[in-house]
XYZ file of C-alpha atoms in Angstrom:
780
model
C 0.000 0.000 0.000
C 2.963 2.188 0.881
C 4.650 1.581 -2.455
C 1.567 2.658 -4.398
C 1.381 5.954 -2.442
C 5.095 6.452 -2.910
C 4.848 5.902 -6.619
C 1.954 8.346 -6.835
C 3.895 10.931 -4.867
C 6.944 10.477 -7.127
C 4.734 10.889 -10.168
C 3.333 14.158 -8.753
C 6.804 15.453 -8.076
C 7.926 14.685 -11.606
C 4.921 16.526 -13.058
C 5.726 19.531 -10.907
C 9.347 19.461 -12.050
C 8.213 19.368 -15.672
C 5.642 22.079 -15.304
C 7.224 24.383 -12.688
C 9.699 27.194 -13.360
C 13.240 26.256 -12.373
C 13.387 29.201 -9.952
C 10.632 27.602 -7.866
C 11.802 23.975 -8.065
C 13.576 24.108 -4.721
C 10.595 23.196 -2.504
C 9.731 20.314 -4.833
C 13.208 18.838 -4.638
C 13.237 19.406 -0.867
C 10.114 17.198 -0.628
C 12.070 14.399 -2.389
C 14.876 14.596 0.114
C 12.488 14.781 2.985
C 11.168 11.280 2.133
C 13.003 7.974 2.510
C 12.566 6.705 -1.092
C 15.307 8.754 -2.651
C 16.701 5.934 -4.666
C 13.325 4.963 -6.014
C 12.697 8.523 -7.105
C 16.050 8.694 -8.879
C 15.263 5.517 -10.762
C 11.886 6.860 -11.725
C 13.519 10.146 -12.783
C 16.034 8.331 -14.997
C 13.253 6.335 -16.614
C 11.355 9.590 -17.296
C 14.497 11.183 -18.843
C 15.056 8.268 -21.109
C 11.481 8.413 -22.178
C 11.846 12.107 -23.133
C 15.100 11.437 -24.992
C 13.333 8.835 -27.138
C 10.596 11.360 -27.958
C 13.152 14.017 -28.932
C 14.992 11.606 -31.124
C 11.763 10.648 -32.881
C 10.974 14.324 -33.491
C 14.444 15.047 -34.898
C 14.246 12.055 -37.210
C 10.883 13.344 -38.379
C 12.188 16.892 -39.323
C 15.769 16.141 -40.461
C 15.016 16.062 -44.189
C 13.396 19.429 -44.133
C 16.427 20.894 -42.397
C 18.767 19.542 -44.989
C 16.645 21.022 -47.751
C 16.701 24.440 -46.101
C 20.453 24.478 -45.912
C 20.684 23.607 -49.534
C 18.381 26.506 -50.510
C 20.345 28.905 -48.362
C 23.569 28.080 -50.139
C 21.956 28.850 -53.442
C 20.768 32.351 -52.244
C 24.237 33.435 -51.050
C 25.531 34.235 -54.494
C 22.557 36.398 -55.333
C 22.962 38.188 -52.056
C 26.505 39.136 -52.931
C 25.359 40.706 -56.151
C 22.584 42.611 -54.401
C 25.056 43.943 -51.848
C 27.345 45.237 -54.567
C 24.413 46.993 -56.211
C 23.249 48.547 -52.919
C 26.740 49.883 -52.167
C 26.926 51.431 -55.632
C 23.489 52.912 -55.294
C 24.334 54.299 -51.855
C 27.530 55.870 -53.135
C 25.650 57.554 -55.989
C 22.944 58.715 -53.532
C 25.515 60.112 -51.117
C 27.256 61.967 -53.857
C 23.996 63.401 -55.138
C 22.684 64.380 -51.604
C 25.714 66.322 -50.379
C 24.419 69.662 -51.782
C 20.937 68.980 -50.484
C 22.246 68.178 -47.030
C 24.254 71.431 -47.058
C 21.166 73.408 -48.048
C 19.101 71.624 -45.410
C 21.674 72.419 -42.716
C 21.675 76.068 -43.762
C 17.875 76.065 -43.690
C 17.875 74.484 -40.251
C 20.311 77.061 -38.983
C 18.199 79.865 -40.415
C 15.100 78.424 -38.804
C 16.882 78.213 -35.449
C 18.042 81.834 -35.788
C 14.577 82.908 -36.769
C 13.110 81.142 -33.774
C 15.732 82.680 -31.503
C 15.024 86.146 -32.899
C 11.288 85.730 -32.351
C 11.916 84.470 -28.824
C 14.272 87.366 -28.158
C 11.761 89.893 -29.448
C 9.105 88.334 -27.239
C 11.340 88.408 -24.182
C 12.456 91.956 -24.900
C 8.825 92.960 -25.259
C 8.325 91.869 -21.637
C 11.707 93.007 -20.282
C 11.947 96.471 -21.800
C 8.916 97.826 -19.799
C 10.542 96.447 -16.660
C 13.795 98.193 -17.441
C 12.057 101.402 -18.450
C 9.939 101.336 -15.310
C 12.960 100.607 -13.151
C 14.793 103.475 -14.808
C 11.807 105.721 -14.121
C 11.813 104.462 -10.529
C 15.467 105.450 -10.145
C 14.751 108.900 -11.553
C 11.806 109.354 -9.169
C 13.903 108.260 -6.215
C 16.670 110.638 -7.280
C 14.151 113.470 -7.618
C 12.669 112.534 -4.175
C 9.255 111.966 -5.711
C 8.597 109.149 -3.324
C 4.865 108.742 -3.672
C 5.034 108.284 -7.524
C 8.068 106.052 -6.950
C 6.007 103.910 -4.630
C 3.271 103.656 -7.229
C 5.881 102.721 -9.879
C 7.335 100.154 -7.519
C 3.926 98.616 -6.955
C 3.233 98.421 -10.726
C 6.711 96.974 -11.319
C 6.208 94.287 -8.711
C 2.644 93.293 -9.526
C 2.558 93.616 -13.321
C 5.880 93.936 -15.098
C 8.197 91.560 -13.238
C 5.830 88.543 -13.356
C 5.535 88.998 -17.183
C 9.279 89.351 -17.682
C 10.128 85.861 -16.474
C 12.976 84.409 -14.470
C 16.034 86.514 -15.264
C 18.884 87.450 -13.038
C 18.187 91.143 -13.292
C 14.548 90.443 -12.455
C 15.525 88.554 -9.347
C 17.893 91.393 -8.399
C 15.044 93.870 -8.878
C 12.716 91.685 -6.838
C 15.272 91.539 -4.059
C 15.684 95.329 -4.156
C 11.946 96.093 -4.016
C 11.587 95.593 -0.188
C 14.745 97.619 0.337
C 13.388 100.428 -1.839
C 10.100 100.368 0.048
C 11.958 100.577 3.345
C 14.092 103.399 1.968
C 10.999 105.301 0.802
C 9.264 104.719 4.136
C 12.320 105.808 6.145
C 12.877 108.842 3.934
C 9.221 109.854 4.242
C 9.441 109.438 8.015
C 12.610 111.532 8.085
C 10.812 114.254 6.138
C 7.904 114.007 8.562
C 10.283 114.427 11.508
C 11.770 117.444 9.764
C 8.242 118.758 9.263
C 7.393 118.237 12.938
C 10.568 120.041 13.928
C 9.727 122.825 11.484
C 6.224 123.391 12.809
C 7.578 123.318 16.351
C 9.879 126.185 15.406
C 7.239 128.020 13.384
C 4.326 127.593 15.829
C 5.145 130.933 17.409
C 5.075 132.715 14.044
C 1.956 130.868 12.871
C 0.119 131.804 16.062
C 1.307 135.392 15.841
C 0.065 135.635 12.254
C -3.312 134.109 13.142
C -3.814 136.405 16.122
C -2.681 139.418 14.102
C -5.194 138.548 11.373
C -7.998 138.323 13.930
C -6.951 141.651 15.419
C -6.880 143.302 11.980
C -10.231 141.832 10.963
C -11.695 142.950 14.271
C -10.345 146.470 13.741
C -11.816 146.540 10.251
C -15.144 145.299 11.580
C -15.211 148.113 14.116
C -14.286 150.781 11.559
C -16.557 149.441 8.839
C -19.652 147.788 10.329
C -20.971 146.984 6.861
C -18.025 144.632 6.351
C -18.758 142.591 9.430
C -20.750 139.849 7.774
C -18.746 139.887 4.546
C -15.650 139.120 6.599
C -17.418 136.316 8.382
C -17.646 138.146 11.700
C -20.523 138.585 14.047
C -19.549 141.554 16.148
C -21.288 143.314 18.957
C -19.776 146.771 18.573
C -21.139 147.971 21.850
C -19.397 145.287 23.910
C -16.589 144.663 21.396
C -17.307 140.941 21.192
C -16.063 139.121 18.137
C -16.589 135.602 16.812
C -14.337 134.630 13.931
C -15.791 132.234 11.397
C -13.313 132.524 8.540
C -10.113 130.551 8.122
C -7.131 132.603 9.150
C -4.260 132.366 6.643
C -0.714 131.856 7.755
C -0.027 128.176 8.451
C 0.311 126.962 4.797
C 2.328 130.081 3.959
C 4.880 129.500 6.691
C 5.072 125.688 6.696
C 5.118 123.200 3.817
C 2.589 120.500 4.673
C 3.534 118.283 1.711
C 5.690 115.971 3.881
C 2.581 115.107 5.891
C 0.491 114.394 2.832
C 3.328 112.496 1.154
C 4.058 110.415 4.225
C 0.352 109.738 4.720
C -0.019 108.556 1.099
C 3.136 106.450 1.304
C 2.097 104.731 4.521
C -1.395 104.229 3.118
C 0.036 102.511 0.033
C 2.305 100.417 2.260
C -0.708 99.363 4.324
C 0.713 101.115 7.401
C -1.730 104.009 7.692
C -2.615 103.097 11.298
C 1.070 103.065 12.216
C 1.541 106.494 10.676
C -1.567 107.962 12.332
C -0.519 106.661 15.735
C 3.020 107.973 15.289
C 1.852 111.409 14.139
C -0.637 111.778 16.987
C 1.888 110.552 19.555
C 4.517 113.040 18.381
C 2.030 115.899 18.297
C 0.909 115.063 21.830
C 4.531 115.275 22.938
C 4.869 118.629 21.193
C 1.617 119.769 22.803
C 3.036 119.025 26.253
C 6.136 121.073 25.424
C 4.074 123.946 24.023
C 1.760 123.962 27.038
C 4.638 124.094 29.517
C 5.096 127.793 30.356
C 8.431 129.387 31.149
C 9.157 129.887 34.822
C 9.447 133.670 34.395
C 6.502 134.049 32.029
C 4.648 136.282 34.499
C 7.369 138.947 34.497
C 6.540 140.487 31.103
C 3.641 140.574 28.697
C 5.945 139.256 25.970
C 6.278 136.001 27.890
C 2.509 135.505 27.832
C 2.336 136.551 24.163
C 4.946 133.997 23.164
C 3.110 131.313 25.140
C -0.220 132.101 23.453
C 1.350 132.343 19.994
C 2.817 128.851 20.321
C -0.499 127.372 21.452
C -2.478 129.089 18.684
C 0.135 128.006 16.135
C -0.101 124.418 17.343
C -3.886 124.239 17.013
C -3.964 126.171 13.733
C -1.682 123.467 12.313
C -3.906 120.715 13.721
C -6.987 122.386 12.291
C -5.293 122.659 8.896
C -4.292 118.986 8.997
C -7.825 118.085 10.075
C -9.352 119.807 7.052
C -6.751 118.806 4.456
C -6.274 115.127 5.276
C -8.846 112.407 5.450
C -8.701 110.933 8.896
C -5.087 111.576 9.866
C -6.597 113.488 12.763
C -10.290 113.633 13.473
C -12.462 116.090 15.336
C -12.627 113.903 18.447
C -8.821 113.745 18.645
C -8.454 117.507 18.231
C -11.166 118.206 20.805
C -9.550 115.805 23.262
C -6.224 117.562 22.728
C -7.883 120.936 23.224
C -9.545 119.816 26.458
C -6.154 118.728 27.774
C -4.595 121.986 26.614
C -7.393 124.099 28.068
C -6.984 122.656 31.554
C -3.206 123.195 31.461
C -3.546 126.713 30.023
C -5.998 127.750 32.728
C -3.841 126.200 35.459
C -0.734 127.964 34.125
C -2.504 131.316 33.828
C -3.938 131.053 37.321
C -0.501 130.281 38.737
C 1.470 132.921 36.869
C -1.111 135.686 37.009
C -1.238 135.303 40.796
C 2.332 136.648 40.927
C 1.362 139.830 39.118
C 0.858 143.003 41.137
C 0.728 145.459 38.247
C -2.833 146.294 37.138
C -1.629 147.494 33.725
C 0.044 144.143 33.095
C -3.090 142.285 34.231
C -5.195 144.435 31.894
C -2.842 143.774 28.971
C -2.866 140.077 29.835
C -6.659 140.073 29.864
C -6.749 141.684 26.396
C -4.230 139.135 25.194
C -6.321 136.254 26.580
C -9.448 137.650 24.911
C -7.649 137.847 21.574
C -6.253 134.353 22.113
C -9.737 133.005 22.921
C -11.392 134.758 19.965
C -8.747 133.394 17.599
C -9.239 129.807 18.718
C -12.998 130.257 18.796
C -12.744 131.133 15.114
C -11.383 127.627 14.527
C -14.281 126.046 16.378
C -12.612 125.461 19.733
C -14.811 126.077 22.817
C -13.333 128.870 24.938
C -16.020 129.550 27.525
C -13.708 128.304 30.299
C -11.175 130.971 29.360
C -13.788 133.681 29.773
C -14.819 132.132 33.104
C -11.193 132.316 34.172
C -11.075 135.960 33.080
C -13.957 136.632 35.436
C -11.905 134.984 38.190
C -8.939 137.177 37.257
C -11.311 140.127 37.525
C -11.314 139.589 41.293
C -7.510 139.559 41.356
C -7.409 142.639 39.139
C -9.789 144.376 41.526
C -7.563 143.527 44.508
C -4.498 144.887 42.717
C -6.408 148.063 41.851
C -7.453 148.423 45.487
C -3.813 148.137 46.612
C -2.702 150.740 44.088
C -5.531 153.109 44.985
C -4.797 152.574 48.656
C -1.320 154.029 48.042
C -2.804 156.810 45.903
C -5.406 157.768 48.511
C -2.798 157.805 51.262
C -0.545 160.041 49.212
C -3.454 162.392 48.521
C -4.381 162.518 52.223
C -0.772 162.915 53.366
C -0.098 165.738 50.921
C -3.292 167.648 51.740
C -3.019 170.828 53.820
C -6.553 170.396 55.236
C -7.446 173.992 54.504
C -10.240 175.408 52.305
C -9.090 175.936 48.729
C -8.584 179.630 47.876
C -9.644 180.622 44.353
C -8.734 184.001 42.896
C -10.200 183.825 39.402
C -13.126 182.385 37.540
C -10.755 180.079 35.681
C -9.506 178.537 38.920
C -13.061 178.158 40.161
C -14.124 176.374 36.972
C -11.050 174.197 37.170
C -12.052 172.844 40.576
C -15.754 172.606 39.795
C -14.918 170.600 36.650
C -13.056 168.115 38.842
C -15.723 167.958 41.531
C -19.481 168.533 41.158
C -19.871 171.438 43.553
C -23.396 172.846 43.649
C -23.411 175.962 45.856
C -25.321 178.938 44.395
C -24.438 181.135 47.393
C -20.739 180.510 46.888
C -20.988 181.335 43.192
C -22.496 184.713 44.034
C -19.551 185.674 46.241
C -16.875 187.860 44.631
C -13.315 186.739 44.041
C -11.115 185.927 45.814
C -13.087 183.370 47.771
C -12.612 179.947 49.318
C -14.126 176.613 48.478
C -15.439 174.872 51.583
C -13.330 171.746 51.079
C -9.612 171.106 50.806
C -7.587 169.724 47.892
C -8.184 166.074 48.697
C -11.917 166.290 47.835
C -11.502 166.879 44.045
C -8.461 164.601 43.992
C -10.294 161.730 45.684
C -13.317 162.243 43.444
C -11.121 162.152 40.330
C -9.376 159.029 41.601
C -12.756 157.375 42.126
C -13.599 158.062 38.488
C -10.189 156.792 37.391
C -10.838 153.584 39.318
C -14.207 153.187 37.608
C -12.533 153.652 34.212
C -9.931 151.040 35.136
C -12.708 148.580 36.067
C -14.517 149.332 32.814
C -11.384 148.607 30.785
C -11.199 145.099 32.199
C -14.896 144.460 31.564
C -14.539 145.177 27.848
C -14.479 142.266 25.355
C -15.613 139.717 27.963
C -18.899 139.139 26.086
C -20.834 140.534 29.053
C -24.095 142.390 28.963
C -24.320 146.034 29.984
C -26.076 145.042 33.177
C -23.301 142.598 34.117
C -20.630 145.206 33.433
C -22.531 147.774 35.465
C -22.911 145.342 38.355
C -19.197 144.443 38.328
C -18.136 148.092 38.315
C -20.503 148.991 41.135
C -19.354 146.094 43.305
C -15.700 147.004 42.759
C -16.398 150.650 43.495
C -18.177 149.635 46.687
C -15.105 147.711 47.757
C -12.962 150.751 47.013
C -15.242 152.962 49.088
C -16.016 150.681 52.026
C -12.591 149.097 52.377
C -9.782 151.059 50.789
C -10.961 154.664 51.026
C -12.570 154.006 54.401
C -9.296 152.641 55.818
C -7.335 155.533 54.352
C -9.705 158.044 55.901
C -9.466 156.247 59.246
C -5.684 156.329 58.916
C -5.732 160.051 58.183
C -8.071 160.714 61.075
C -6.240 158.636 63.688
C -2.619 159.354 62.781
C -0.548 161.425 65.150
C -0.293 165.197 65.026
C -3.782 165.670 63.612
C -5.202 168.868 65.041
C -8.752 169.892 65.611
C -8.697 172.159 62.563
C -7.665 169.204 60.369
C -10.386 167.028 61.862
C -12.948 169.744 61.258
C -11.823 169.939 57.625
C -12.064 166.130 57.295
C -15.692 166.310 58.419
C -16.430 169.065 55.910
C -14.631 167.151 53.152
C -16.429 163.869 53.827
C -19.741 165.723 53.885
C -19.121 167.014 50.358
C -17.892 163.619 49.176
C -21.007 162.029 50.587
C -23.142 164.500 48.652
C -21.255 163.595 45.451
C -22.127 159.905 45.599
C -25.203 160.250 43.436
C -23.012 161.905 40.780
C -20.792 158.807 40.828
C -23.909 156.672 40.355
C -24.870 158.751 37.324
C -21.299 158.562 36.014
C -21.354 154.737 36.157
C -24.770 154.631 34.512
C -23.581 156.870 31.686
C -20.516 154.777 30.832
C -22.397 151.455 31.063
C -25.708 152.668 29.518
C -27.667 151.084 32.345
C -30.319 153.326 33.937
C -29.537 153.989 37.617
C -32.978 152.847 38.734
C -32.767 149.437 37.076
C -34.193 146.615 39.154
C -31.518 144.683 41.115
C -28.909 147.351 40.310
C -26.222 147.482 42.990
C -26.188 150.725 44.949
C -23.002 152.505 45.965
C -22.130 152.440 49.659
C -20.305 155.756 49.528
C -22.836 157.456 51.768
C -22.244 155.027 54.617
C -18.465 155.139 54.027
C -18.256 158.889 54.332
C -20.703 158.881 57.227
C -18.529 156.397 59.086
C -15.434 158.485 58.360
C -17.233 161.614 59.495
C -18.395 159.920 62.670
C -14.840 158.747 63.327
C -13.578 162.275 62.754
C -16.276 163.615 65.078
C -15.332 161.066 67.733
C -11.686 161.972 67.224
C -12.603 165.658 67.654
C -14.340 164.864 70.912
C -11.398 162.745 72.047
C -8.815 165.298 70.941
C -10.760 168.144 72.512
C -11.022 166.261 75.786
C -7.321 165.445 75.637
C -6.539 169.127 75.174
C -8.803 169.954 78.121
C -6.916 167.361 80.161
C -3.672 169.129 79.328
C -5.082 172.350 80.811
C -6.531 170.496 83.815
C -3.129 169.014 84.515
C -2.059 172.584 85.252
C -4.749 172.846 87.953
C -3.014 173.342 91.306
C -5.730 173.731 93.966
C -4.807 174.321 97.540
C -7.354 172.012 99.140
C -6.648 173.351 102.641
C -6.824 177.065 101.805
C -8.727 179.239 104.278
C -11.858 181.150 103.324
C -11.358 183.745 100.582
C -12.942 187.126 100.101
C -15.459 188.172 97.510
C -12.699 189.499 95.219
C -11.312 186.049 94.476
C -10.777 185.308 90.776
C -11.055 182.194 88.687
C -7.997 179.962 88.366
C -5.458 180.902 85.701
C -5.525 177.476 84.061
C -9.310 177.696 83.717
C -9.168 181.156 82.185
C -6.696 179.824 79.604
C -8.890 176.789 78.997
C -11.972 178.947 78.396
C -10.024 181.129 75.974
C -8.842 178.032 74.096
C -12.390 176.717 73.861
C -13.704 180.019 72.560
C -11.097 180.127 69.786
C -11.639 176.463 68.989
C -15.397 176.685 68.706
C -15.067 179.734 66.512
C -13.435 177.366 63.944
C -16.403 175.012 64.206
C -18.662 177.451 62.375
C -18.336 175.445 59.127
C -19.189 172.170 60.824
C -22.699 170.772 60.784
C -24.553 172.325 63.715
C -25.128 169.076 65.556
C -21.413 168.214 65.470
C -20.391 171.565 66.917
C -23.081 171.343 69.602
C -22.054 167.827 70.528
C -18.394 168.848 70.716
C -19.230 171.807 72.908
C -21.485 169.769 75.203
C -18.854 167.020 75.379
C -16.172 169.552 76.332
C -18.326 171.102 79.071
C -19.247 167.684 80.466
C -15.628 166.635 80.411
C -14.611 169.775 82.338
C -17.361 169.197 84.894
C -16.523 165.516 85.253
C -12.804 166.205 85.544
C -13.363 168.834 88.298
C -15.629 166.393 90.096
C -12.868 163.787 89.898
C -10.418 166.289 91.373
C -12.746 166.702 94.348
C -13.230 162.990 94.826
C -9.605 161.990 94.162
C -8.684 159.433 96.873
C -5.294 161.087 97.277
C -7.035 164.301 98.325
C -7.954 163.388 101.923
C -8.804 166.872 103.243
C -10.736 169.702 101.654
C -11.416 173.082 103.188
C -14.383 175.331 102.610
C -12.031 177.875 101.035
C -11.041 175.299 98.366
C -14.705 174.650 97.632
C -15.252 178.402 97.332
C -12.407 178.616 94.749
C -13.886 175.734 92.837
C -17.237 177.515 92.982
C -15.703 180.603 91.356
C -14.210 178.391 88.600
C -17.592 176.801 87.967
C -19.142 180.241 87.654
C -16.505 181.045 85.006
C -17.442 177.874 83.142
C -21.114 178.708 83.368
C -20.401 182.154 82.032
C -18.719 180.513 79.037
C -21.764 178.259 78.549
C -24.221 181.168 78.782
C -22.237 183.097 76.146
C -23.268 180.518 73.532
C -19.911 179.485 72.044
C -21.838 177.333 69.568
C -25.151 178.339 68.098
C -28.172 176.116 68.273
C -28.536 175.366 72.001
C -31.974 175.982 73.407
C -32.114 177.956 76.646
C -29.680 176.844 79.329
C -29.089 173.400 77.824
C -25.311 173.820 77.908
C -25.469 174.788 81.620
C -26.754 171.312 82.417
C -23.221 169.985 81.849
C -22.144 171.743 85.089
C -25.377 171.131 87.078
C -24.023 168.114 89.019
C -20.979 169.994 90.315
C -22.889 173.269 90.747
C -25.595 171.656 92.947
C -22.967 169.846 94.971
C -21.055 173.074 95.666
C -24.303 174.958 96.436
C -25.206 172.262 98.966
C -21.902 172.606 100.809
C -21.460 176.351 100.547
C -25.048 177.066 101.659
C -24.902 174.161 104.140
C -28.479 173.314 103.174
C -28.455 169.716 104.407
C -31.936 169.839 105.904
C -33.444 170.582 102.515
C -31.316 167.912 100.795
C -32.185 165.197 103.335
C -35.849 166.127 103.466
C -36.437 166.309 99.682
C -34.090 163.506 98.550
C -35.754 161.245 96.010
C -38.473 163.755 95.066
C -38.700 164.975 91.453
C -38.818 168.575 92.694
C -35.741 168.182 94.859
C -33.482 171.291 94.784
C -30.369 169.124 94.785
C -31.652 166.442 92.469
C -28.245 165.829 90.811
C -26.292 165.405 94.036
C -25.430 161.787 94.675
C -25.435 160.874 98.406
C -22.235 158.845 97.948
C -20.525 161.893 96.448
C -21.823 164.151 99.201
C -20.727 161.677 101.871
C -17.213 161.359 100.444
C -16.760 165.133 100.221
C -18.200 165.695 103.683
C -15.806 163.181 105.222
C -12.886 165.009 103.585
C -14.124 168.308 105.107
C -14.473 166.683 108.538
C -10.954 165.352 108.287
C -9.755 168.807 107.305
C -11.431 170.392 110.339
C -9.879 167.842 112.681
C -6.347 168.250 111.455
C -6.387 172.023 110.977
C -8.264 172.883 114.207
C -6.377 171.035 116.891
C -8.058 173.180 119.547
C -11.532 172.963 118.030
C -12.700 170.905 120.981
C -12.080 173.858 123.269
C -14.415 176.118 121.248
C -18.105 175.484 121.510
C -18.928 176.609 117.966
C -16.350 174.276 116.531
C -17.590 171.420 118.668
C -21.128 172.053 117.539
C -20.051 172.163 113.877
C -18.127 168.901 114.292
C -21.130 167.244 115.864
C -23.336 168.568 113.058
C -20.983 167.039 110.474
C -21.028 163.722 112.297
C -24.814 163.832 112.418
C -25.091 164.643 108.680
C -22.618 161.897 107.837
C -24.652 159.423 109.842
C -27.880 160.539 108.133
C -26.249 160.235 104.696
C -25.137 156.725 105.502
C -28.627 155.802 106.638
C -30.027 157.358 103.469
C -27.621 155.338 101.330
C -28.443 152.152 103.225
C -32.181 152.689 102.819
C -31.968 153.251 99.063
C -29.492 150.424 98.608
C -31.889 148.056 100.371
């Protein structure tokens, strides 16, 4: 069974060897060696080979005759082939000989065709390259001529159109490599020109601003001279208040500065796609310049030129920005300019507040105010809001007013110090008119008097009145051009004038009244002067109304406080007269040298010398008071009499005077009679009856009580309205009586030995006891 399978396997292997490619016979042969019948397979293989050899031999025997016949035929053809070869060689030689000329012509034709093709190709290439070269040449010329914006356009056309058509050439690649460099060069050059432009406008801002402000000033002057030109010039002017709003473009910036670098740089950066970069750079640099422009010099406040230069630079800066705003599309916009102006406005106002606070010259403040108004009107013409500047000017108005008050304080003091405090003598009509033109004197009686004559007031009245008007003019000058209504101007002037009257002039008058070495005559003249100044206040009101065109009786119009000012000064002068008069009386009273222990005097005794001198002084003094208002003279006279009476009473009651004799009281009685004689003589007109005598009634009743020794009447009637000694105070009587008792004790050592003296001493003791009981009763 195994041999059959083996034989079948060997048969399969042989078929595979016969049918399989020799490259893949390895696995088949391996299967033979893997078995154990190798010898049998080899025998079978030999048998199969022999079998194939027999088949090959049969096939060869079958075709041998045909092969022999073919060889025989081939040998016969060889001879003919030799002949044919000889003929072909001859034919080829003849053909080669005949084709040499043709081949030469064909080669020439081929060469011509190649040249023709090369020429056509060259023409085609040159057609594309020549525009590139021409454009590049034009680019170089534009760069050389610094026409950078056209160069950038040429560069863009060269890169996008011409170079792609030209093809891949070395010069094209060189150009392509140079294009970014050229763009960078153009951009850097444009930026350099922009920096030069920024530096130029920084230098020219002052001149630009000066030109703009000058143009506004000239247009404003023309508008004032020729009202019909106001609207044709683009102005709306209020001639009355000199307000001006500029609406036309002021020339100057394009004439002084070439703006082409800005436009060129803007176009270049726009083409390069860097417009945002350029806008940010421009705005950043201009903000830096704005900070420099807005920084004032440390000594700007010293001269007006410093302020002018500061304003010129600011105006120049914003004129340039306004020009750029209107001539470029979006490089700067209105919001950016307004933001910059808001920043500038706050810094300008802060700087002006700081520097103007150092100024103490009203003329400089006034010039500065006019400069600020012109500055504000110029910028308002470009559409910038300037209301804050005018608000600041109103603040400066307060400072200006304070400076004016300081200056007028010095002026008033000089006027008061230089015055002689005497009525002004006038010898001619011309002199009279001169003074009445300075001061509104209305005195028909004085006008009727012949020359020479005297004005009732001294020099300081017309001088002060003129200075008041000068102050009002100075206030009016500041109020001009502030776009204020007549009512507002009128109110400002009146308030400032009130400050001048109630503070400055009032203090100066008080200073003049209370300074040393001011005599009664000077004080009397001050009262007369202030009376006339008080009467002139309504003329000042009319003067203000005339220059402001506001009726004086307008509702809510501020009234001048001059009346109260001059009244207060007059009252101070009156009080100073009373004080000075009393001080002079005290000087005379200091000369009083009473002998308080003098014995009884006869009827021929005279008044004290000091009192006679005092009465003479009072008579001469009150004769000067004739020009004073009656009430003032009466009050001064009454005050003097009361002071004399009070001072004499104090002499009696002086604690250092411990003893007083009846003779001393009799001398004092004679002095009081002298005083009463002076009072009865009427040194000042206007007293009714014996009113002036009442000043001495206290002392007179006291002396009558002691000299008449009428104690029973005094003690019986005390407290009754009809009491004879109504003005005698029991305390005063008690004190004086005790001094008399002490005098009797010391001077009459032997009084106890005389009955009359003892009785008198007992009477005094009794009266003293009764007075003490009287005082105790009323005190309870």
